[in-house]
């Protein structure tokens, strides 16, 4: 036990002899979620919400019932990507998730705020409590795959998700920049500490396809994501291009119109 131990195991990842078993939060009676996939990153701005959305869209198109729990409480962008503008409704003291055009169930704090641009100035424990409520107090209806869009880093909220929700595995998102190996390894090590499987590694902004010559160009230098995945034992890799269609589709709420094979290897590993 550390001399600085607070005896609050819910906010600590240390595996000490005094550790208390943390109980997973339970879904509300009548709700069903078969598999929970976390989407994580070691740093912000790498496209985690984009990957979360694309994975849910892909699995939904394959015939599975999908859901997204937006755990990025202070920076929720999932509703915008799907064009969700109406507030979530409440019935019998339970929150009904919003439905996208293809039927994906979504819960995000922006679906509860009066104004989408209102800042969420909350401390860590309050944010963590909101994430738990998005699991326990939402009418999740026969979900086959739930994707959890986590905030970046390895702090309070990712730890809360790992310890409170029955996470089956994670997908790590990164970008082709310096220090990428260290940042990825931090996220992977956190998953390993929590005994959670890593389904795949996604490199966003991996390359650019010239509209004239149709050749791939590595704007940020040659990708090292395959070697990183191999060294860390990650079984599947996905590479997303720099594509204006991504930004346009997310900004206009039309992400469900995007279609490509970028994440197929990871989807197969998740199934």
Short mmCIF file of N, CA, C and O in Angstrom, two decimals, residues 118-163:
data_model
loop_
_atom_site.label_atom_id
_atom_site.label_comp_id
_atom_site.label_asym_id
_atom_site.label_seq_id
_atom_site.Cartn_x
_atom_site.Cartn_y
_atom_site.Cartn_z
N UNK A 118 -22.57 25.24 -24.25
CA UNK A 118 -22.39 25.49 -22.82
C UNK A 118 -21.19 24.69 -22.30
O UNK A 118 -21.10 23.47 -22.53
N UNK A 119 -20.26 25.32 -21.59
CA UNK A 119 -19.11 24.58 -21.07
C UNK A 119 -19.51 23.70 -19.90
O UNK A 119 -20.42 24.03 -19.14
N UNK A 120 -18.83 22.57 -19.77
CA UNK A 120 -19.06 21.68 -18.65
C UNK A 120 -17.89 21.85 -17.68
O UNK A 120 -16.82 21.29 -17.88
N UNK A 121 -18.10 22.68 -16.65
CA UNK A 121 -17.03 22.99 -15.71
C UNK A 121 -17.23 22.14 -14.46
O UNK A 121 -17.74 22.60 -13.43
N UNK A 122 -16.87 20.89 -14.58
CA UNK A 122 -17.05 19.92 -13.50
C UNK A 122 -15.70 19.34 -13.10
O UNK A 122 -14.80 19.21 -13.92
N UNK A 123 -15.61 18.95 -11.84
CA UNK A 123 -14.42 18.24 -11.38
C UNK A 123 -14.51 16.76 -11.74
O UNK A 123 -15.58 16.25 -12.05
N UNK A 124 -13.35 16.10 -11.66
CA UNK A 124 -13.24 14.71 -12.08
C UNK A 124 -14.28 13.76 -11.51
O UNK A 124 -14.92 13.01 -12.26
N UNK A 125 -14.53 13.76 -10.20
CA UNK A 125 -15.50 12.82 -9.63
C UNK A 125 -16.91 13.02 -10.18
O UNK A 125 -17.66 12.06 -10.34
N UNK A 126 -17.29 14.27 -10.45
CA UNK A 126 -18.62 14.54 -11.00
C UNK A 126 -18.72 14.01 -12.43
O UNK A 126 -19.72 13.41 -12.83
N UNK A 127 -17.66 14.21 -13.20
CA UNK A 127 -17.63 13.70 -14.58
C UNK A 127 -17.70 12.19 -14.58
O UNK A 127 -18.45 11.58 -15.34
N UNK A 128 -16.93 11.56 -13.68
CA UNK A 128 -16.94 10.10 -13.58
C UNK A 128 -18.33 9.60 -13.21
O UNK A 128 -18.81 8.58 -13.72
N UNK A 129 -19.01 10.33 -12.32
CA UNK A 129 -20.37 9.94 -11.93
C UNK A 129 -21.34 10.03 -13.09
O UNK A 129 -22.24 9.18 -13.22
N UNK A 130 -21.16 11.03 -13.95
CA UNK A 130 -22.03 11.17 -15.12
C UNK A 130 -21.85 9.99 -16.07
O UNK A 130 -22.82 9.48 -16.65
N UNK A 131 -20.60 9.57 -16.24
CA UNK A 131 -20.33 8.42 -17.12
C UNK A 131 -21.03 7.17 -16.59
O UNK A 131 -21.64 6.41 -17.34
N UNK A 132 -20.95 6.96 -15.29
CA UNK A 132 -21.63 5.80 -14.69
C UNK A 132 -23.14 5.87 -14.94
O UNK A 132 -23.78 4.86 -15.25
N UNK A 133 -23.71 7.07 -14.81
CA UNK A 133 -25.15 7.23 -15.02
C UNK A 133 -25.54 6.98 -16.48
O UNK A 133 -26.64 6.49 -16.75
N UNK A 134 -24.65 7.30 -17.40
CA UNK A 134 -24.93 7.02 -18.81
C UNK A 134 -25.02 5.52 -19.05
O UNK A 134 -25.63 5.08 -20.02
N UNK A 135 -24.43 4.74 -18.17
CA UNK A 135 -24.52 3.28 -18.25
C UNK A 135 -25.75 2.76 -17.50
O UNK A 135 -26.50 1.93 -18.01
N UNK A 136 -25.96 3.26 -16.30
CA UNK A 136 -27.00 2.68 -15.43
C UNK A 136 -28.39 3.28 -15.63
O UNK A 136 -29.39 2.61 -15.37
N UNK A 137 -28.47 4.54 -16.08
CA UNK A 137 -29.75 5.24 -16.11
C UNK A 137 -30.28 5.51 -17.52
O UNK A 137 -31.15 6.36 -17.71
N UNK A 138 -29.75 4.80 -18.49
CA UNK A 138 -30.18 4.97 -19.89
C UNK A 138 -30.83 3.68 -20.37
O UNK A 138 -30.37 2.58 -20.06
N UNK A 139 -31.91 3.82 -21.11
CA UNK A 139 -32.63 2.65 -21.64
C UNK A 139 -31.92 2.07 -22.87
O UNK A 139 -32.34 2.27 -24.01
N UNK A 140 -30.85 1.34 -22.62
CA UNK A 140 -30.13 0.69 -23.71
C UNK A 140 -30.92 -0.53 -24.16
O UNK A 140 -31.14 -1.45 -23.38
N UNK A 141 -31.35 -0.52 -25.41
CA UNK A 141 -32.28 -1.52 -25.90
C UNK A 141 -31.61 -2.57 -26.78
O UNK A 141 -31.29 -2.33 -27.94
N UNK A 142 -31.37 -3.75 -26.20
CA UNK A 142 -30.86 -4.92 -26.92
C UNK A 142 -29.67 -4.56 -27.82
O UNK A 142 -29.67 -4.81 -29.03
N UNK A 143 -28.64 -4.01 -27.19
CA UNK A 143 -27.45 -3.58 -27.92
C UNK A 143 -26.49 -4.76 -28.09
O UNK A 143 -26.16 -5.45 -27.12
N UNK A 144 -26.05 -4.98 -29.32
CA UNK A 144 -25.04 -6.02 -29.58
C UNK A 144 -23.64 -5.50 -29.28
O UNK A 144 -22.84 -6.18 -28.64
N UNK A 145 -23.35 -4.30 -29.77
CA UNK A 145 -22.03 -3.70 -29.56
C UNK A 145 -22.18 -2.24 -29.13
O UNK A 145 -22.77 -1.45 -29.85
N UNK A 146 -21.64 -1.92 -27.96
CA UNK A 146 -21.59 -0.53 -27.51
C UNK A 146 -20.15 -0.04 -27.62
O UNK A 146 -19.21 -0.69 -27.15
N UNK A 147 -19.98 1.14 -28.24
CA UNK A 147 -18.66 1.75 -28.34
C UNK A 147 -18.62 2.95 -27.40
O UNK A 147 -19.50 3.81 -27.46
N UNK A 148 -17.61 2.99 -26.55
CA UNK A 148 -17.47 4.05 -25.55
C UNK A 148 -16.36 5.00 -26.01
O UNK A 148 -15.19 4.60 -26.09
N UNK A 149 -16.74 6.22 -26.32
CA UNK A 149 -15.78 7.25 -26.73
C UNK A 149 -15.21 7.89 -25.46
O UNK A 149 -15.86 8.68 -24.80
N UNK A 150 -13.98 7.52 -25.12
CA UNK A 150 -13.37 7.99 -23.88
C UNK A 150 -12.61 9.30 -24.09
O UNK A 150 -12.15 9.58 -25.19
N UNK A 151 -12.45 10.08 -23.01
CA UNK A 151 -11.59 11.25 -23.11
C UNK A 151 -10.14 10.79 -23.23
O UNK A 151 -9.81 9.65 -22.87
N UNK A 152 -9.25 11.65 -23.73
CA UNK A 152 -7.86 11.24 -23.90
C UNK A 152 -7.13 11.06 -22.58
O UNK A 152 -7.55 11.57 -21.55
N UNK A 153 -6.03 10.34 -22.64
CA UNK A 153 -5.18 10.19 -21.48
C UNK A 153 -5.53 8.99 -20.62
O UNK A 153 -6.30 8.11 -21.02
N UNK A 154 -4.96 8.96 -19.43
CA UNK A 154 -5.13 7.82 -18.52
C UNK A 154 -5.60 8.29 -17.14
O UNK A 154 -5.19 7.73 -16.12
N UNK A 155 -6.46 9.30 -17.12
CA UNK A 155 -6.91 9.89 -15.87
C UNK A 155 -8.19 9.30 -15.31
O UNK A 155 -8.54 8.14 -15.56
N UNK A 156 -8.92 10.13 -14.57
CA UNK A 156 -10.09 9.69 -13.80
C UNK A 156 -11.14 8.97 -14.64
O UNK A 156 -11.60 7.88 -14.29
N UNK A 157 -11.55 9.61 -15.76
CA UNK A 157 -12.68 9.06 -16.51
C UNK A 157 -12.33 7.74 -17.21
O UNK A 157 -13.10 6.78 -17.12
N UNK A 158 -11.19 7.65 -17.92
CA UNK A 158 -10.85 6.35 -18.49
C UNK A 158 -10.76 5.26 -17.41
O UNK A 158 -11.20 4.12 -17.63
N UNK A 159 -10.19 5.63 -16.27
CA UNK A 159 -10.09 4.66 -15.17
C UNK A 159 -11.48 4.24 -14.69
O UNK A 159 -11.73 3.06 -14.43
N UNK A 160 -12.40 5.21 -14.59
CA UNK A 160 -13.77 4.90 -14.18
C UNK A 160 -14.43 3.94 -15.17
O UNK A 160 -15.10 2.98 -14.77
N UNK A 161 -14.23 4.18 -16.45
CA UNK A 161 -14.83 3.31 -17.48
C UNK A 161 -14.28 1.90 -17.37
O UNK A 161 -15.03 0.92 -17.37
N UNK A 162 -12.97 1.79 -17.24
CA UNK A 162 -12.35 0.47 -17.14
C UNK A 162 -12.84 -0.29 -15.91
O UNK A 162 -13.08 -1.50 -15.96
N UNK A 163 -13.00 0.41 -14.80
CA UNK A 163 -13.34 -0.26 -13.55
C UNK A 163 -14.83 -0.44 -13.35
O UNK A 163 -15.24 -1.36 -12.63
#
